[in-house]
Coordinates of C-alpha atoms and ligand atoms in Angstrom, one line a residue:
X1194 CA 10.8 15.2 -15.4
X1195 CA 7.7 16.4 -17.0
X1196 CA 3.8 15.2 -16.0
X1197 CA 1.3 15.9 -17.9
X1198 CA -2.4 14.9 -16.5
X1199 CA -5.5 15.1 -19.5
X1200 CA -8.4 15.2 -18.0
X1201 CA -8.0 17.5 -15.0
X1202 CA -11.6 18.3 -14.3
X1203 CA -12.7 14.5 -14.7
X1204 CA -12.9 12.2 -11.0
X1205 CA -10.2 11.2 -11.1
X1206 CA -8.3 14.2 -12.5
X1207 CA -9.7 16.1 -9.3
X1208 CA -8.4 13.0 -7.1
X1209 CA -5.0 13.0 -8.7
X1210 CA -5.0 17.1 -8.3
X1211 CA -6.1 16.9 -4.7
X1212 CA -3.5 14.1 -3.7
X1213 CA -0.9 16.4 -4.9
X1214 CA 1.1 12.9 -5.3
X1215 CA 2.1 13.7 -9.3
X1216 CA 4.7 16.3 -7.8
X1217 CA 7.0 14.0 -6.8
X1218 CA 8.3 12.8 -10.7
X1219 CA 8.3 16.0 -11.4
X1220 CA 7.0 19.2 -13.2
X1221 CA 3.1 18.6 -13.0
X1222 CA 1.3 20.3 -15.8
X1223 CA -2.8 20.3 -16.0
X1224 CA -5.0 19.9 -19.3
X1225 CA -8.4 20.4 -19.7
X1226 CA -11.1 19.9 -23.0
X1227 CA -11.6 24.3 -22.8
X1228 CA -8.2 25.2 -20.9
X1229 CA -9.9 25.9 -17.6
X1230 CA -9.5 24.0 -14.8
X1231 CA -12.7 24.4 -12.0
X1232 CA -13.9 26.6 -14.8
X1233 CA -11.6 29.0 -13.6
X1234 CA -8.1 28.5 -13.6
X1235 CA -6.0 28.6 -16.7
X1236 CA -4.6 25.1 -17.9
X1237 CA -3.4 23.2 -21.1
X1238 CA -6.2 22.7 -23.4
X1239 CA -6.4 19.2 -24.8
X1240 CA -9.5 18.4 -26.7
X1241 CA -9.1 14.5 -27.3
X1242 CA -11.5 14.9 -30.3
X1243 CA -8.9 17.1 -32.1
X1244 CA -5.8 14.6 -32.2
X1245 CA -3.6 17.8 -34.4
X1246 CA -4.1 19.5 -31.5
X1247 CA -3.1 16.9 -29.1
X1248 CA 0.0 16.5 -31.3
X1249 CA 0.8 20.2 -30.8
X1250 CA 0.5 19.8 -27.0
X1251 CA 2.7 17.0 -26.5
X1252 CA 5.5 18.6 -28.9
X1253 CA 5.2 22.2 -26.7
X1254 CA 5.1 20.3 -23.6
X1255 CA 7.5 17.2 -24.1
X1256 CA 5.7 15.1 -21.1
X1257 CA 7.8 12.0 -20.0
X1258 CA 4.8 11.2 -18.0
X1259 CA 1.5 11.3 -19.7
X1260 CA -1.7 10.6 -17.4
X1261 CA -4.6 10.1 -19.6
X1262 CA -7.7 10.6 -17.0
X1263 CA -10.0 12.0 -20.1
X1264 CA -12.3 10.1 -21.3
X1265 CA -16.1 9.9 -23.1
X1266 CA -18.1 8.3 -20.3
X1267 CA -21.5 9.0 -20.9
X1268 CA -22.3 5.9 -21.6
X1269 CA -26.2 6.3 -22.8
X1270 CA -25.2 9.1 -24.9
X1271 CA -22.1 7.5 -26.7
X1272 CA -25.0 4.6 -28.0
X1273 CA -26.2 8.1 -30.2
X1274 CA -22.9 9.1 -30.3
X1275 CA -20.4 6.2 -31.5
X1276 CA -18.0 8.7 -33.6
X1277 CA -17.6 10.7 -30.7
X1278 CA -16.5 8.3 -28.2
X1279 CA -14.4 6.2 -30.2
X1280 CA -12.5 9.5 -31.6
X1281 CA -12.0 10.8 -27.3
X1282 CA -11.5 7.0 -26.2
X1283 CA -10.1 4.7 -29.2
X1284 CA -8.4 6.9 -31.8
X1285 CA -6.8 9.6 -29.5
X1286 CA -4.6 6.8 -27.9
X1287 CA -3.4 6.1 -31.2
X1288 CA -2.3 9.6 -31.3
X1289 CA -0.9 10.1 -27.5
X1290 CA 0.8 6.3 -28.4
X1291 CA 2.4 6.9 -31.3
X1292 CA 3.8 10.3 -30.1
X1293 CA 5.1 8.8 -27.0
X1294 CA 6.8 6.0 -28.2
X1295 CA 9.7 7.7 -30.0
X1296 CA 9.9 10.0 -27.2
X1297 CA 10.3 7.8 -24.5
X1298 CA 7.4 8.8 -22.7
X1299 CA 5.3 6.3 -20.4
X1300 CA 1.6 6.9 -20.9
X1301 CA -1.1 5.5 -17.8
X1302 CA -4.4 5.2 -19.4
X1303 CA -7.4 4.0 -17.8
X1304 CA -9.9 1.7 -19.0
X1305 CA -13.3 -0.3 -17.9
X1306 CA -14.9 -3.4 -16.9
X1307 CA -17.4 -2.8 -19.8
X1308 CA -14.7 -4.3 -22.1
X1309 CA -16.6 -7.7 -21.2
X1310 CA -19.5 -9.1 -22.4
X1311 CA -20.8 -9.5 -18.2
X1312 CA -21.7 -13.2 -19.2
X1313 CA -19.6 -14.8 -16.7
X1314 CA -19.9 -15.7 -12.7
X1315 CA -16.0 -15.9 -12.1
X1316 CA -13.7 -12.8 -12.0
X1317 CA -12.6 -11.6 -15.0
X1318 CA -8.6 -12.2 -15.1
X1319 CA -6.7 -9.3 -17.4
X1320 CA -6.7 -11.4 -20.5
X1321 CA -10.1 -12.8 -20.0
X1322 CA -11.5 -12.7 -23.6
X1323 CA -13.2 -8.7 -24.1
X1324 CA -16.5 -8.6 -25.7
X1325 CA -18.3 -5.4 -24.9
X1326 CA -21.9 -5.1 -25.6
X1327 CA -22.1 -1.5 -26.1
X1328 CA -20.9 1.4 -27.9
X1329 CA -18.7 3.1 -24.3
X1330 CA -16.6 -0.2 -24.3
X1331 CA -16.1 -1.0 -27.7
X1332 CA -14.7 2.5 -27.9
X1333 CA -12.5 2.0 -24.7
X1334 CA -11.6 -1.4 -26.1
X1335 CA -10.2 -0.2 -28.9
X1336 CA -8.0 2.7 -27.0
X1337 CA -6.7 -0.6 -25.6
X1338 CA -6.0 -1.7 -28.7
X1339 CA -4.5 1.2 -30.3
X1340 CA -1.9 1.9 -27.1
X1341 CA -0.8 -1.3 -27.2
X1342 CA 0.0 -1.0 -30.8
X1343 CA 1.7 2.1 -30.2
X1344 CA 4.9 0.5 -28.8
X1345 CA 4.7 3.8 -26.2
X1346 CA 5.6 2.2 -22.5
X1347 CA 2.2 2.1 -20.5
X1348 CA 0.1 0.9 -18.0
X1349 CA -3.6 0.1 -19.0
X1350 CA -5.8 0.5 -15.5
X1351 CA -9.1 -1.3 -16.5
X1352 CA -11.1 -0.3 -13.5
X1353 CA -15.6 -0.1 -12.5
X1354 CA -17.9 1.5 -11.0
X1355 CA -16.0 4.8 -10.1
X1356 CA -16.7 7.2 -7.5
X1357 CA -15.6 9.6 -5.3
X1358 CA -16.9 12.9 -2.7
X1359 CA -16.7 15.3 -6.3
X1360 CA -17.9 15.0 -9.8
X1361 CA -20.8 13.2 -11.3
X1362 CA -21.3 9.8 -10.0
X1363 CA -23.9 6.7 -8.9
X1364 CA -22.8 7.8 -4.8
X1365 CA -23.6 11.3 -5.8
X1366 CA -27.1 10.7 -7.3
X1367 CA -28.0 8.8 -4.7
X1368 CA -27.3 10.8 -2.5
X1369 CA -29.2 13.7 -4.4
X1370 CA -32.2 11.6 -4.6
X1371 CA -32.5 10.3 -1.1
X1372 CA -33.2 14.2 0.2
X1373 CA -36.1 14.0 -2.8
X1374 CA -37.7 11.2 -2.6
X1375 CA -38.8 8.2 0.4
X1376 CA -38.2 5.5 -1.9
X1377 CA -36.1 4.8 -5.2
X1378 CA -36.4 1.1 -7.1
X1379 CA -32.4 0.4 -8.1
X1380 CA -31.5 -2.5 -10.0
X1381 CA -30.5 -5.5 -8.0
X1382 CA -29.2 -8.2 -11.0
X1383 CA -26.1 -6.5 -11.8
X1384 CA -22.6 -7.2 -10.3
X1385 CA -19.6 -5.2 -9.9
X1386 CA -17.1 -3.7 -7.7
X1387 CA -17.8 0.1 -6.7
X1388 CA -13.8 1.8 -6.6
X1389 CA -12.9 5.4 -5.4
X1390 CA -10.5 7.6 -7.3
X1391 CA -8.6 7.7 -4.1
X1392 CA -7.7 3.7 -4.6
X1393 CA -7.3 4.6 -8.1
X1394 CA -4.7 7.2 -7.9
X1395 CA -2.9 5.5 -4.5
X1396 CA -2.3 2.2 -7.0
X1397 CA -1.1 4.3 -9.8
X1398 CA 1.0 6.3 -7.7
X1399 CA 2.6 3.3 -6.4
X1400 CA 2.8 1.2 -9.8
X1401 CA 4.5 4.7 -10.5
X1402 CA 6.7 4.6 -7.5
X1403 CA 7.8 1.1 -8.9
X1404 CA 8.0 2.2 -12.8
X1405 CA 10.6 4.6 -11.6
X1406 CA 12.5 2.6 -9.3
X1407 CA 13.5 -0.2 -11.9
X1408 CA 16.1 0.3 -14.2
X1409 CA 15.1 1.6 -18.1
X1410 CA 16.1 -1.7 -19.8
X1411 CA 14.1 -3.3 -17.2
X1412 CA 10.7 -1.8 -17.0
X1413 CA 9.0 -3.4 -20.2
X1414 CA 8.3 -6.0 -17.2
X1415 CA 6.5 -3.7 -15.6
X1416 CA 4.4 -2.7 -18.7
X1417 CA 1.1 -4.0 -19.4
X1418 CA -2.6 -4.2 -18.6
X1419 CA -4.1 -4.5 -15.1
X1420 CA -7.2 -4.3 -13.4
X1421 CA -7.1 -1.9 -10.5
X1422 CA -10.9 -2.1 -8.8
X1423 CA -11.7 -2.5 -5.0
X1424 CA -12.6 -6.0 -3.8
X1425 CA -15.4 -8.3 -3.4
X1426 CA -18.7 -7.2 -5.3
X1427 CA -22.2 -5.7 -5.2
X1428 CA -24.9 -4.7 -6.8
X1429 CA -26.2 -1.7 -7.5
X1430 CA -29.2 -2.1 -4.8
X1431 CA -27.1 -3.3 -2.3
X1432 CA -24.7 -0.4 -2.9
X1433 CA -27.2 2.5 -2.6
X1434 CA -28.6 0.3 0.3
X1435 CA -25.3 0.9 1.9
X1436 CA -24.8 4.6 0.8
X1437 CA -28.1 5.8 2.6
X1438 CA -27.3 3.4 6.3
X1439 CA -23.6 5.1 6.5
X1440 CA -24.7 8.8 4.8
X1441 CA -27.9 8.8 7.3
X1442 CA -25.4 7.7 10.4
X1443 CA -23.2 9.9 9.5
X1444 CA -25.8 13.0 9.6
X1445 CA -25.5 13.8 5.6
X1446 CA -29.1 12.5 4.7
X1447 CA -32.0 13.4 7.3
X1448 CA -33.7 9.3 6.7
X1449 CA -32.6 6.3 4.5
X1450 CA -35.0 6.6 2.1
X1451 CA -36.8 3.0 1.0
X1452 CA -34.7 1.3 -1.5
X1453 CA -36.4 -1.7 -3.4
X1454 CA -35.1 -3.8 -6.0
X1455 CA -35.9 -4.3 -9.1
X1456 CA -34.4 -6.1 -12.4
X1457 CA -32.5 -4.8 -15.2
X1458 CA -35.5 -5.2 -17.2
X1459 CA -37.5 -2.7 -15.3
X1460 CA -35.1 -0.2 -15.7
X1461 CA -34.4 0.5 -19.3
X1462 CA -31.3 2.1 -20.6
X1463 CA -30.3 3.6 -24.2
X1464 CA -26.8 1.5 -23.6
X1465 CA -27.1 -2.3 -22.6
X1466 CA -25.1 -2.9 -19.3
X1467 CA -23.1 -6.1 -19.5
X1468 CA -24.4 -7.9 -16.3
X1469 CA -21.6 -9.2 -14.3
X1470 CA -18.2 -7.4 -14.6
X1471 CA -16.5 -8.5 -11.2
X1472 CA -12.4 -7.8 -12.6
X1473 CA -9.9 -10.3 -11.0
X1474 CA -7.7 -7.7 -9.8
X1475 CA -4.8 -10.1 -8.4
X1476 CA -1.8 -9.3 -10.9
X1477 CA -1.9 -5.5 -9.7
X1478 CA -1.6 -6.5 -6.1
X1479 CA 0.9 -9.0 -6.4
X1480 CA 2.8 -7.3 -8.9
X1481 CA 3.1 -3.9 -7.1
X1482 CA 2.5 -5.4 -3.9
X1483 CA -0.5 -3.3 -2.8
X1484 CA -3.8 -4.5 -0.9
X1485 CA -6.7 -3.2 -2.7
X1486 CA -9.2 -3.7 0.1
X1487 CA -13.0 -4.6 -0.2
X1488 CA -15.1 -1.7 -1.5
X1489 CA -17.1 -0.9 2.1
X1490 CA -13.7 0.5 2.9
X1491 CA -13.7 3.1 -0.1
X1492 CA -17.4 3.7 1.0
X1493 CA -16.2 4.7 4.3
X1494 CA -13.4 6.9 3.1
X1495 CA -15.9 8.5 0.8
X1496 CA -18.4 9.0 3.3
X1497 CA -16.3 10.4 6.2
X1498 CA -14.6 12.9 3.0
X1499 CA -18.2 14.2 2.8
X1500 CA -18.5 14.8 6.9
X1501 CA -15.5 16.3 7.0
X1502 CA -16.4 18.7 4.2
X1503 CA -20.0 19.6 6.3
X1504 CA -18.8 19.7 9.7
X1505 CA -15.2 20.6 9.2
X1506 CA -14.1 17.3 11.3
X1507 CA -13.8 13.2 10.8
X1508 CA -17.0 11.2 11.9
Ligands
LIG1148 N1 -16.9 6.6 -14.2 C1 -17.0 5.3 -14.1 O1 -17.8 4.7 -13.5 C2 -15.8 4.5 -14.8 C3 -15.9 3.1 -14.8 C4 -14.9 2.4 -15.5 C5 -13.8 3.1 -16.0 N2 -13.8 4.4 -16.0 C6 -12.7 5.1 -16.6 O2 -11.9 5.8 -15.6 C7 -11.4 7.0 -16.2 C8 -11.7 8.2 -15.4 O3 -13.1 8.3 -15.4 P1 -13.9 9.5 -14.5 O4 -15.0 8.8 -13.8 O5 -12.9 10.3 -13.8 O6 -14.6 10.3 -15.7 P2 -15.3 11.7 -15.7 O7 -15.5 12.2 -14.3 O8 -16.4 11.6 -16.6 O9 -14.1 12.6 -16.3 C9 -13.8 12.5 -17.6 C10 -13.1 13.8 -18.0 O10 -12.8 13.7 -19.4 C11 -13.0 14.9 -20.0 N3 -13.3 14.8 -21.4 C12 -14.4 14.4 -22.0 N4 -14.3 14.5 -23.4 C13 -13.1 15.1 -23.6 C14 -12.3 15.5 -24.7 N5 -12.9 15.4 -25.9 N6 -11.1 16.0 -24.5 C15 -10.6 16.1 -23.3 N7 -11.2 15.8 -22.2 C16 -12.4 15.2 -22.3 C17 -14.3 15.5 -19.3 O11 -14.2 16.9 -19.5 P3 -15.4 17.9 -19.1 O12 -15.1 18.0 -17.6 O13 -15.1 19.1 -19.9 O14 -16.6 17.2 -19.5 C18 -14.0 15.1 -17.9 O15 -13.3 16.1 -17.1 C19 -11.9 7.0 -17.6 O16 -10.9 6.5 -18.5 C20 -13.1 6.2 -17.6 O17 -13.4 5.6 -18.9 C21 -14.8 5.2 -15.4

């Protein structure tokens, strides 16, 4: 069997890489947007704004496993740049669909809590209704969409707040600014579930792991949408409250700097950020029977992954 993973350079492309767990379905084959991967090592290139040329990867390559780890996620930027991110995160799923339906192919594409509208106070189960309030989700809602309208056998990850010991993300910054500064205001009224690309590619690997297991005419019970996010919830506050206690016990930040919270409205953003986006994540677990486990447990695992890359041993 042939893998191919788009979006190698991403998170969670670097997560999947670094698991090594692709391997076992098959030939693994890398893509990148310039054909590099690390900016050094020649890959596939797959620019998702150029759908011919996705079209002439997938017909060179033949994946039966497509892993669709790309995406447009800056999500200020896409408010200035709508075209762009709809082409990379709505349209090019129409393309990767419609090419792996007739081919048999399963595609695994990954999508966000920012399909809602934030307005609730109870998790949001899978077919909770989407509304998303800016231009990032209404162009991952309609990759949805188009998938699902491929006919192409998939899973649809919806997943928040991602992070992990690489790449560019909230852990990361914070992490950045508490060796600059002694005290940073961080927004305290928004809700969500923080969720490492470890988690991420451990549940895909194992809704994998089932996909593969259960017999052809069989596995259109298996296809769908899911939400695959860490437990419990947070805020943003209380996260970066958390980062700098374990980062400073650990030895990776000299002192915790001050961390005081402020509201949404005193920290304004070119892309509205829907407020409460806690995803009921139930159906994966229970269908793939897999604990994901409250988010202080990815923290950890994030955490000791940065020790062990200083000091070359586990804290
Ligand atoms: N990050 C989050 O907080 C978050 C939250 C919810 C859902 N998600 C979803 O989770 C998935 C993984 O996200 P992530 O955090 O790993 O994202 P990431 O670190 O930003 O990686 C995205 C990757 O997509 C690549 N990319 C961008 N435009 C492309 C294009 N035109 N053609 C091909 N590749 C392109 C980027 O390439 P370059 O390296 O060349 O820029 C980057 O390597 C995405 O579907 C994302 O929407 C993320």
């Amino acid at each position: 069997m042939k893998v191919l993973l788009l979006g190698a350079n991403g998170q969670l492309g670097r997560s999947f890489i670094k698991s090594g767990g692709l391997a076992r379905y098959g030939e693994v084959m890398f893509a990148t947007r310039d054909g590099l991967l690390n900016g050094t090592i020649p890959v596939k290139v797959a620019d998702l704004a150029h759908p011919l040329a996705v079209i002439e990867l997938l017909e060179c390559t033949k994946p039966d496993l497509i892993i669709n780890a790309a995406a447009y996620t800056a999500v200020d930027q896409a408010e200035d740049e709508e075209s762009l991110a709809t082409l990379i995160n709505g349209t090019a799923l129409d393309t990767i669909g419609r090419w792996a339906a007739p081919h048999g192919s399963l595609v695994v594409h990954y999508s966000t809590d920012y399909v809602f509208d934030g307005e609730r106070s109870v998790p949001y189960a899978v077919d909770a209704p989407t509304a998303p309030i800016n231009a990032y989700g209404r162009s991952k809602l309609l990759g949805e969409h188009l998938l699902q309208a491929s006919g192409a056998a998939q899973l649809i990850f919806r997943t928040a707040w991602v992070y992990s010991a690489h790449g560019h993300n909230f852990l990361r910054s914070m992490l950045r600014l508490g060796r600059e500064r002694r005290e940073l205001r961080i927004v305290n009224d928004q809700f969500g579930t923080p969720t490492t690309t470890g988690l991420i590619v451990d549940a895909t690997l194992t809704a994998l792991d089932a996909w593969f297991k259960t017999p052809m005419g069989q596995r259109e019970t298996l296809t769908g949408t899911y939400h695959v996010v860490s437990s419990g919830m947070t805020t943003w506050h209380d996260f970066a409250t958390l980062i700098f206690q374990k980062a400073s016990s650990a030895g990776l930040l000299p002192v915790a700097p001050k961390v005081k919270a402020i509201g949404t409205k005193d920290f304004p953003t070119r892309a509205k950020r829907p407020a409460w986006t806690v995803l009921d994540n139930s159906s994966f677990s229970q269908r793939f029977d897999f604990v994901l486990p409250d988010w202080k447990v990815g923290l950890n695992d994030v955490i000791n992954e940065l020790y062990v890359e200083a000091n070359g041993s586990s804290c």
